[in-house]
Each structure stands twice: as structure tokens, then as C-alpha cells.
């Protein structure tokens, strides 16, 4: 009887262990499935204290770890747009080159929260940079192409490169136009169409020069786009939008949808973080 009881107990323990292992395996499989879905998208909408931000995923195609060359770059020589700065021109500055204060902005052309920041604060950024309050340094990410499929982020950045090659002012105006017409959904590859990018450029007076048109149609600046994308990957930034004033990260999202904080609130943030 004692032997039978011992066997029964061992059998129950074995079944319990098996059940625990199966449950753990099921949990692991579910988690792995979630991670794969997030990895395939590679842009997770993080909601922290009501703040929206698109996060790139290291080591995933299109994420922060994906700095490979675009297929649109194949066979093209590297051409650096005029009026850019940094190694290989990976930074697009606007304002006085010797400005004491700098507002640094990291954005992805397909990112809706970036659109909220630029449409809400873009005119203020331009106004204050024109007044000499600070210089704006734009850094671009393109991970949403890999996250959701398509070529919109990189092709829009190629067109922005063509715009800054014309002038910093036309770049700023075109950036505003693009974000005012950003895709309704991140999965929409609206900017993957060069025809669309050219049509939108009609809204910027003087932008549609033969050189601009050719660069957008022929994807002239795609090797430059790849270098800009790689610079974002190497920057340690994990998502967009990301904004710093003199190296101090600040939040400019209102927490209400994709909207930014009000221009006056942003000006107070700037005033609090300018060099004394």
C-alpha cells in the first residue's frame, strides 16, 4: 500500500511538473508571438504618462539596428546635399551656424507624432531660428519603412535632401508641407510615390527647379539617406520624435493625440534651457 501511495504521489508530481512546463511553454510562445509581431512592425507606440512616441527596435529590419543600404541606393554615387553639416552631411541645420544655443530634433518622415510636433511648433522653430535665438539641427530616422513596409520615409528624406540642396528656407517650408500632408495611417506608404512628393513640392514657391525634380525622380540622394539612417542607428536614440535643447531632452508632446504643446509653452521651455 505504501509503495502504491508513493507511486501515486510521484505520478501526481510528474503530472504537475508537466503541466507547469506546458504552461510556461505556452506563456513563452505567446510572448514570442507578441515580440515577433512587434518586431515585424518594429515601431511600437509607447504610451508613457500619456506621451506617444514611435520606438525603433534594435536588430530588426527597419529598426534602430537596421542601417543597411536601401535598394534604391544600388549603383548610385554618394552625393551630399548642399547646406548640410556633420560627417557626410547627416545633419540638416537651420539658422546661424555659430549660434550659441542649439535645438536638436530627431524625426521620421512617416511618424505621426513627428508630424504633430512639426505642424504645431515648426513655425515657432523657424521664427526663433531666424531671430538668432538658436540653431535647429535636424536628424532623420527612416525605421518606419522597415516597421510597416514601403519606402516612404527614405524617399521623403531623399526629397528633403533635394530641398535643402536648393536652400535651407525651402527645406523648412517643404518639411512643413510634408507633415501637413502626412499619411493618415503609418501603414500608408504615401511618400513612397515620387509623383506625390513632387506634387506636394508645388506648394513651396520656387522649389520645383529642374535640379530638384531630377533628384526626386532619380533618387539622387539615396546613398546620403542611408548614411543619415545609419547615423540615427548609431546615435543611441530609440524612437521619434526626440528633442533636445542644448543637449537636454525635453518633452514637447501634449499627451493629447499627436498634438504638440502650445508654442508659448515651447518658448518657455527654450527660455529655461538657453545657455546663460
mmCIF file of C-alpha atoms in Angstrom:
data_model
loop_
_atom_site.group_PDB
_atom_site.id
_atom_site.type_symbol
_atom_site.label_atom_id
_atom_site.label_comp_id
_atom_site.label_asym_id
_atom_site.label_seq_id
_atom_site.Cartn_x
_atom_site.Cartn_y
_atom_site.Cartn_z
ATOM 1 C CA UNK A 1 0.000 0.000 0.000
ATOM 2 C CA UNK A 2 2.805 2.357 0.927
ATOM 3 C CA UNK A 3 4.524 1.603 -2.375
ATOM 4 C CA UNK A 4 1.276 2.264 -4.280
ATOM 5 C CA UNK A 5 0.787 5.575 -2.428
ATOM 6 C CA UNK A 6 4.350 6.590 -3.198
ATOM 7 C CA UNK A 7 3.846 5.791 -6.888
ATOM 8 C CA UNK A 8 0.611 7.790 -6.916
ATOM 9 C CA UNK A 9 2.363 10.750 -5.325
ATOM 10 C CA UNK A 10 5.222 10.544 -7.819
ATOM 11 C CA UNK A 11 2.716 10.331 -10.667
ATOM 12 C CA UNK A 12 0.869 13.421 -9.395
ATOM 13 C CA UNK A 13 4.146 15.307 -9.030
ATOM 14 C CA UNK A 14 5.184 14.307 -12.552
ATOM 15 C CA UNK A 15 1.843 15.448 -13.960
ATOM 16 C CA UNK A 16 2.126 18.710 -12.029
ATOM 17 C CA UNK A 17 5.641 19.297 -13.373
ATOM 18 C CA UNK A 18 4.457 18.524 -16.906
ATOM 19 C CA UNK A 19 1.519 20.900 -16.522
ATOM 20 C CA UNK A 20 3.808 23.641 -15.190
ATOM 21 C CA UNK A 21 6.240 23.121 -18.065
ATOM 22 C CA UNK A 22 3.414 23.238 -20.620
ATOM 23 C CA UNK A 23 2.009 26.426 -19.100
ATOM 24 C CA UNK A 24 5.471 28.019 -19.104
ATOM 25 C CA UNK A 25 5.989 26.947 -22.720
ATOM 26 C CA UNK A 26 2.598 28.376 -23.668
ATOM 27 C CA UNK A 27 3.397 31.682 -21.968
ATOM 28 C CA UNK A 28 6.772 31.770 -23.699
ATOM 29 C CA UNK A 29 5.191 31.036 -27.083
ATOM 30 C CA UNK A 30 2.607 33.750 -26.555
ATOM 31 C CA UNK A 31 5.286 36.248 -25.570
ATOM 32 C CA UNK A 32 7.427 35.209 -28.524
ATOM 33 C CA UNK A 33 4.456 35.723 -30.824
ATOM 34 C CA UNK A 34 3.892 39.198 -29.422
ATOM 35 C CA UNK A 35 7.552 40.049 -29.828
ATOM 36 C CA UNK A 36 7.545 38.793 -33.399
ATOM 37 C CA UNK A 37 4.531 40.945 -34.188
ATOM 38 C CA UNK A 38 6.232 43.918 -32.563
ATOM 39 C CA UNK A 39 9.429 43.050 -34.382
ATOM 40 C CA UNK A 40 7.735 42.846 -37.743
ATOM 41 C CA UNK A 41 6.258 46.255 -37.106
ATOM 42 C CA UNK A 42 9.407 47.446 -35.354
ATOM 43 C CA UNK A 43 7.655 50.612 -34.306
ATOM 44 C CA UNK A 44 5.807 50.277 -31.049
ATOM 45 C CA UNK A 45 3.519 53.072 -29.976
ATOM 46 C CA UNK A 46 4.658 53.604 -26.417
ATOM 47 C CA UNK A 47 2.275 55.381 -24.107
ATOM 48 C CA UNK A 48 4.107 56.602 -21.065
ATOM 49 C CA UNK A 49 2.281 59.170 -18.991
ATOM 50 C CA UNK A 50 0.128 59.894 -21.990
ATOM 51 C CA UNK A 51 3.095 60.645 -24.243
ATOM 52 C CA UNK A 52 3.167 58.996 -27.679
ATOM 53 C CA UNK A 53 6.462 58.060 -29.270
ATOM 54 C CA UNK A 54 7.406 55.643 -32.018
ATOM 55 C CA UNK A 55 10.165 53.348 -30.831
ATOM 56 C CA UNK A 56 12.592 51.592 -33.132
ATOM 57 C CA UNK A 57 13.680 48.050 -32.392
ATOM 58 C CA UNK A 58 17.390 47.149 -32.494
ATOM 59 C CA UNK A 59 18.340 44.229 -34.705
ATOM 60 C CA UNK A 60 15.031 44.187 -36.580
ATOM 61 C CA UNK A 61 14.667 45.164 -40.235
ATOM 62 C CA UNK A 62 13.728 48.818 -40.272
ATOM 63 C CA UNK A 63 14.526 49.286 -36.608
ATOM 64 C CA UNK A 64 17.384 51.096 -34.945
ATOM 65 C CA UNK A 65 19.598 48.120 -35.638
ATOM 66 C CA UNK A 66 18.852 48.169 -39.372
ATOM 67 C CA UNK A 67 21.273 50.559 -41.040
ATOM 68 C CA UNK A 68 21.624 48.622 -44.279
ATOM 69 C CA UNK A 69 21.607 50.258 -47.689
ATOM 70 C CA UNK A 70 18.303 50.818 -49.436
ATOM 71 C CA UNK A 71 17.624 49.015 -52.710
ATOM 72 C CA UNK A 72 17.067 52.494 -54.158
ATOM 73 C CA UNK A 73 20.750 53.244 -53.493
ATOM 74 C CA UNK A 74 22.180 50.458 -55.614
ATOM 75 C CA UNK A 75 24.588 51.737 -58.237
ATOM 76 C CA UNK A 76 24.273 55.370 -57.207
ATOM 77 C CA UNK A 77 27.258 57.522 -56.180
ATOM 78 C CA UNK A 78 27.185 59.321 -52.851
ATOM 79 C CA UNK A 79 26.053 62.917 -53.273
ATOM 80 C CA UNK A 80 25.906 65.202 -50.258
ATOM 81 C CA UNK A 81 23.221 67.897 -50.360
ATOM 82 C CA UNK A 82 24.400 71.468 -50.002
ATOM 83 C CA UNK A 83 23.765 73.269 -46.704
ATOM 84 C CA UNK A 84 24.154 70.117 -44.575
ATOM 85 C CA UNK A 85 26.638 69.602 -41.742
ATOM 86 C CA UNK A 86 28.411 66.844 -39.855
ATOM 87 C CA UNK A 87 30.248 63.866 -41.309
ATOM 88 C CA UNK A 88 28.783 63.142 -44.754
ATOM 89 C CA UNK A 89 26.214 65.886 -44.163
ATOM 90 C CA UNK A 90 23.979 63.750 -41.959
ATOM 91 C CA UNK A 91 22.645 66.807 -40.089
ATOM 92 C CA UNK A 92 20.367 69.405 -41.683
ATOM 93 C CA UNK A 93 20.864 72.690 -39.798
ATOM 94 C CA UNK A 94 18.630 75.730 -39.938
ATOM 95 C CA UNK A 95 19.765 79.050 -38.524
ATOM 96 C CA UNK A 96 23.077 80.714 -37.811
ATOM 97 C CA UNK A 97 25.997 78.294 -37.973
ATOM 98 C CA UNK A 98 27.679 79.958 -34.972
ATOM 99 C CA UNK A 99 24.564 80.016 -32.777
ATOM 100 C CA UNK A 100 25.403 79.517 -29.109
ATOM 101 C CA UNK A 101 22.233 77.523 -28.458
ATOM 102 C CA UNK A 102 21.024 74.501 -30.402
ATOM 103 C CA UNK A 103 17.683 72.693 -30.595
ATOM 104 C CA UNK A 104 18.270 69.152 -31.888
ATOM 105 C CA UNK A 105 15.368 67.215 -33.378
ATOM 106 C CA UNK A 106 15.180 63.536 -34.396
ATOM 107 C CA UNK A 107 12.197 62.689 -36.611
ATOM 108 C CA UNK A 108 10.971 60.099 -39.112
ATOM 109 C CA UNK A 109 9.022 61.410 -42.129
ATOM 110 C CA UNK A 110 6.248 58.824 -41.611
ATOM 111 C CA UNK A 111 5.921 59.331 -37.849
ATOM 112 C CA UNK A 112 2.534 60.897 -36.924
ATOM 113 C CA UNK A 113 3.815 62.295 -33.625
ATOM 114 C CA UNK A 114 6.668 63.932 -35.533
ATOM 115 C CA UNK A 115 4.005 65.457 -37.766
ATOM 116 C CA UNK A 116 2.243 66.768 -34.669
ATOM 117 C CA UNK A 117 5.449 68.372 -33.419
ATOM 118 C CA UNK A 118 6.380 69.934 -36.754
ATOM 119 C CA UNK A 119 2.917 71.250 -37.616
ATOM 120 C CA UNK A 120 2.470 72.559 -34.080
ATOM 121 C CA UNK A 121 5.924 74.010 -33.469
ATOM 122 C CA UNK A 122 7.562 74.257 -36.903
ATOM 123 C CA UNK A 123 6.630 77.917 -37.451
ATOM 124 C CA UNK A 124 7.949 78.781 -33.977
ATOM 125 C CA UNK A 125 11.193 76.914 -34.600
ATOM 126 C CA UNK A 126 11.691 78.804 -37.856
ATOM 127 C CA UNK A 127 10.767 82.151 -36.292
ATOM 128 C CA UNK A 128 13.143 81.776 -33.366
ATOM 129 C CA UNK A 129 15.971 80.392 -35.501
ATOM 130 C CA UNK A 130 15.550 83.320 -37.922
ATOM 131 C CA UNK A 131 15.751 85.681 -34.932
ATOM 132 C CA UNK A 132 19.026 84.071 -33.830
ATOM 133 C CA UNK A 133 17.650 82.576 -30.602
ATOM 134 C CA UNK A 134 19.110 79.190 -31.524
ATOM 135 C CA UNK A 135 20.004 76.931 -34.439
ATOM 136 C CA UNK A 136 17.838 73.925 -35.244
ATOM 137 C CA UNK A 137 19.699 70.714 -36.108
ATOM 138 C CA UNK A 138 17.522 68.127 -37.834
ATOM 139 C CA UNK A 139 18.440 64.437 -37.611
ATOM 140 C CA UNK A 140 16.315 61.942 -39.513
ATOM 141 C CA UNK A 141 15.289 58.338 -38.921
ATOM 142 C CA UNK A 142 13.743 56.043 -41.526
ATOM 143 C CA UNK A 143 12.991 52.916 -39.483
ATOM 144 C CA UNK A 144 9.241 53.086 -40.142
ATOM 145 C CA UNK A 145 9.822 51.804 -43.682
ATOM 146 C CA UNK A 146 11.041 48.536 -42.243
ATOM 147 C CA UNK A 147 8.467 48.677 -39.487
ATOM 148 C CA UNK A 148 5.416 48.913 -41.712
ATOM 149 C CA UNK A 149 6.790 48.162 -45.171
ATOM 150 C CA UNK A 150 7.311 50.537 -48.051
ATOM 151 C CA UNK A 151 9.820 53.241 -48.940
ATOM 152 C CA UNK A 152 8.067 56.414 -47.820
ATOM 153 C CA UNK A 153 10.433 57.501 -45.050
ATOM 154 C CA UNK A 154 13.558 57.154 -47.188
ATOM 155 C CA UNK A 155 12.068 58.616 -50.339
ATOM 156 C CA UNK A 156 10.654 61.566 -48.419
ATOM 157 C CA UNK A 157 14.095 62.124 -46.906
ATOM 158 C CA UNK A 158 15.638 61.955 -50.383
ATOM 159 C CA UNK A 159 13.208 64.700 -51.445
ATOM 160 C CA UNK A 160 14.083 66.724 -48.330
ATOM 161 C CA UNK A 161 17.743 66.358 -49.302
ATOM 162 C CA UNK A 162 16.865 67.766 -52.715
ATOM 163 C CA UNK A 163 15.034 70.628 -50.992
ATOM 164 C CA UNK A 164 17.900 71.576 -48.670
ATOM 165 C CA UNK A 165 20.222 71.437 -51.663
ATOM 166 C CA UNK A 166 18.111 74.307 -53.033
ATOM 167 C CA UNK A 167 18.179 76.267 -49.752
ATOM 168 C CA UNK A 168 17.592 75.822 -46.010
ATOM 169 C CA UNK A 169 14.466 78.000 -46.292
ATOM 170 C CA UNK A 170 12.918 75.785 -48.941
ATOM 171 C CA UNK A 171 13.812 72.735 -46.857
ATOM 172 C CA UNK A 172 11.943 74.170 -43.864
ATOM 173 C CA UNK A 173 8.908 75.049 -45.980
ATOM 174 C CA UNK A 174 8.856 71.641 -47.654
ATOM 175 C CA UNK A 175 9.201 69.854 -44.313
ATOM 176 C CA UNK A 176 6.071 71.661 -43.140
ATOM 177 C CA UNK A 177 4.198 70.727 -46.309
ATOM 178 C CA UNK A 178 5.121 67.056 -45.973
ATOM 179 C CA UNK A 179 3.999 66.843 -42.366
ATOM 180 C CA UNK A 180 0.775 68.711 -43.050
ATOM 181 C CA UNK A 181 0.077 66.023 -45.647
ATOM 182 C CA UNK A 182 1.466 63.068 -43.733
ATOM 183 C CA UNK A 183 -0.185 59.655 -44.263
ATOM 184 C CA UNK A 184 -3.412 59.171 -42.341
ATOM 185 C CA UNK A 185 -2.051 55.824 -41.126
ATOM 186 C CA UNK A 186 1.558 54.837 -40.523
ATOM 187 C CA UNK A 187 0.938 51.780 -42.702
ATOM 188 C CA UNK A 188 0.114 54.007 -45.689
ATOM 189 C CA UNK A 189 3.186 54.375 -47.891
ATOM 190 C CA UNK A 190 2.024 57.685 -49.353
ATOM 191 C CA UNK A 191 5.517 59.153 -49.515
ATOM 192 C CA UNK A 192 6.777 56.098 -51.380
ATOM 193 C CA UNK A 193 5.447 57.782 -54.531
ATOM 194 C CA UNK A 194 7.869 60.277 -56.071
ATOM 195 C CA UNK A 195 4.927 61.731 -58.019
ATOM 196 C CA UNK A 196 3.219 62.572 -54.720
ATOM 197 C CA UNK A 197 6.400 64.128 -53.335
ATOM 198 C CA UNK A 198 6.724 66.289 -56.448
ATOM 199 C CA UNK A 199 3.066 67.320 -56.322
ATOM 200 C CA UNK A 200 3.466 68.417 -52.704
ATOM 201 C CA UNK A 201 6.587 70.378 -53.655
ATOM 202 C CA UNK A 202 4.343 72.593 -55.796
ATOM 203 C CA UNK A 203 3.181 74.153 -52.514
ATOM 204 C CA UNK A 204 6.657 75.597 -51.900
ATOM 205 C CA UNK A 205 7.295 78.599 -54.167
ATOM 206 C CA UNK A 206 10.413 78.150 -56.260
ATOM 207 C CA UNK A 207 11.187 74.601 -55.129
ATOM 208 C CA UNK A 208 10.339 72.815 -58.380
ATOM 209 C CA UNK A 209 13.615 73.562 -60.152
ATOM 210 C CA UNK A 210 14.941 71.137 -62.789
ATOM 211 C CA UNK A 211 17.631 70.000 -60.317
ATOM 212 C CA UNK A 212 15.052 69.318 -57.578
ATOM 213 C CA UNK A 213 12.754 67.461 -59.956
ATOM 214 C CA UNK A 214 15.590 65.301 -61.253
ATOM 215 C CA UNK A 215 16.875 64.472 -57.769
ATOM 216 C CA UNK A 216 13.431 63.367 -56.591
ATOM 217 C CA UNK A 217 12.673 61.325 -59.708
ATOM 218 C CA UNK A 218 16.102 59.700 -59.927
ATOM 219 C CA UNK A 219 16.515 59.275 -56.141
ATOM 220 C CA UNK A 220 19.858 61.048 -56.324
ATOM 221 C CA UNK A 221 20.367 61.376 -52.577
ATOM 222 C CA UNK A 222 19.513 57.821 -51.522
ATOM 223 C CA UNK A 223 23.127 56.934 -50.586
ATOM 224 C CA UNK A 224 23.073 60.063 -48.395
ATOM 225 C CA UNK A 225 19.746 58.905 -46.938
ATOM 226 C CA UNK A 226 21.400 55.614 -45.964
ATOM 227 C CA UNK A 227 24.164 57.486 -44.135
ATOM 228 C CA UNK A 228 21.603 59.625 -42.311
ATOM 229 C CA UNK A 229 19.709 56.467 -41.315
ATOM 230 C CA UNK A 230 22.921 54.867 -40.085
ATOM 231 C CA UNK A 231 23.726 57.958 -38.030
ATOM 232 C CA UNK A 232 20.367 57.631 -36.266
ATOM 233 C CA UNK A 233 21.113 53.968 -35.573
ATOM 234 C CA UNK A 234 24.478 54.895 -34.074
ATOM 235 C CA UNK A 235 23.135 57.833 -32.072
ATOM 236 C CA UNK A 236 21.635 55.651 -29.360
ATOM 237 C CA UNK A 237 18.217 57.211 -29.890
ATOM 238 C CA UNK A 238 15.425 54.673 -29.621
ATOM 239 C CA UNK A 239 12.484 56.457 -31.194
ATOM 240 C CA UNK A 240 10.947 59.560 -32.671
ATOM 241 C CA UNK A 241 10.221 62.343 -32.061
ATOM 242 C CA UNK A 242 13.144 63.129 -29.788
ATOM 243 C CA UNK A 243 14.047 66.734 -28.978
ATOM 244 C CA UNK A 244 16.926 68.258 -27.035
ATOM 245 C CA UNK A 245 17.686 71.850 -26.121
ATOM 246 C CA UNK A 246 21.441 72.251 -25.640
ATOM 247 C CA UNK A 247 21.717 68.516 -25.055
ATOM 248 C CA UNK A 248 18.859 68.328 -22.538
ATOM 249 C CA UNK A 249 15.979 66.123 -23.626
ATOM 250 C CA UNK A 250 12.597 67.831 -23.393
ATOM 251 C CA UNK A 251 9.027 66.661 -23.911
ATOM 252 C CA UNK A 252 7.079 68.696 -26.460
ATOM 253 C CA UNK A 253 4.101 66.350 -26.830
ATOM 254 C CA UNK A 254 0.866 67.385 -25.184
ATOM 255 C CA UNK A 255 -0.329 63.858 -24.411
ATOM 256 C CA UNK A 256 -3.474 64.584 -26.437
ATOM 257 C CA UNK A 257 -3.249 62.511 -29.580
ATOM 258 C CA UNK A 258 -0.356 63.557 -31.765
ATOM 259 C CA UNK A 259 -0.586 67.232 -30.806
ATOM 260 C CA UNK A 260 2.435 69.147 -29.557
ATOM 261 C CA UNK A 261 2.433 71.520 -26.631
ATOM 262 C CA UNK A 262 1.448 75.118 -27.418
ATOM 263 C CA UNK A 263 4.080 77.394 -28.997
ATOM 264 C CA UNK A 264 4.128 79.622 -25.892
ATOM 265 C CA UNK A 265 4.824 76.601 -23.688
ATOM 266 C CA UNK A 266 7.663 75.617 -26.009
ATOM 267 C CA UNK A 267 9.120 79.121 -25.861
ATOM 268 C CA UNK A 268 9.170 78.883 -22.048
ATOM 269 C CA UNK A 269 10.976 75.529 -22.322
ATOM 270 C CA UNK A 270 13.529 77.157 -24.600
ATOM 271 C CA UNK A 271 13.999 80.141 -22.260
ATOM 272 C CA UNK A 272 14.573 77.798 -19.314
ATOM 273 C CA UNK A 273 17.266 75.863 -21.156
ATOM 274 C CA UNK A 274 19.220 78.528 -23.012
ATOM 275 C CA UNK A 275 22.862 78.982 -22.062
ATOM 276 C CA UNK A 276 23.316 81.827 -19.602
#
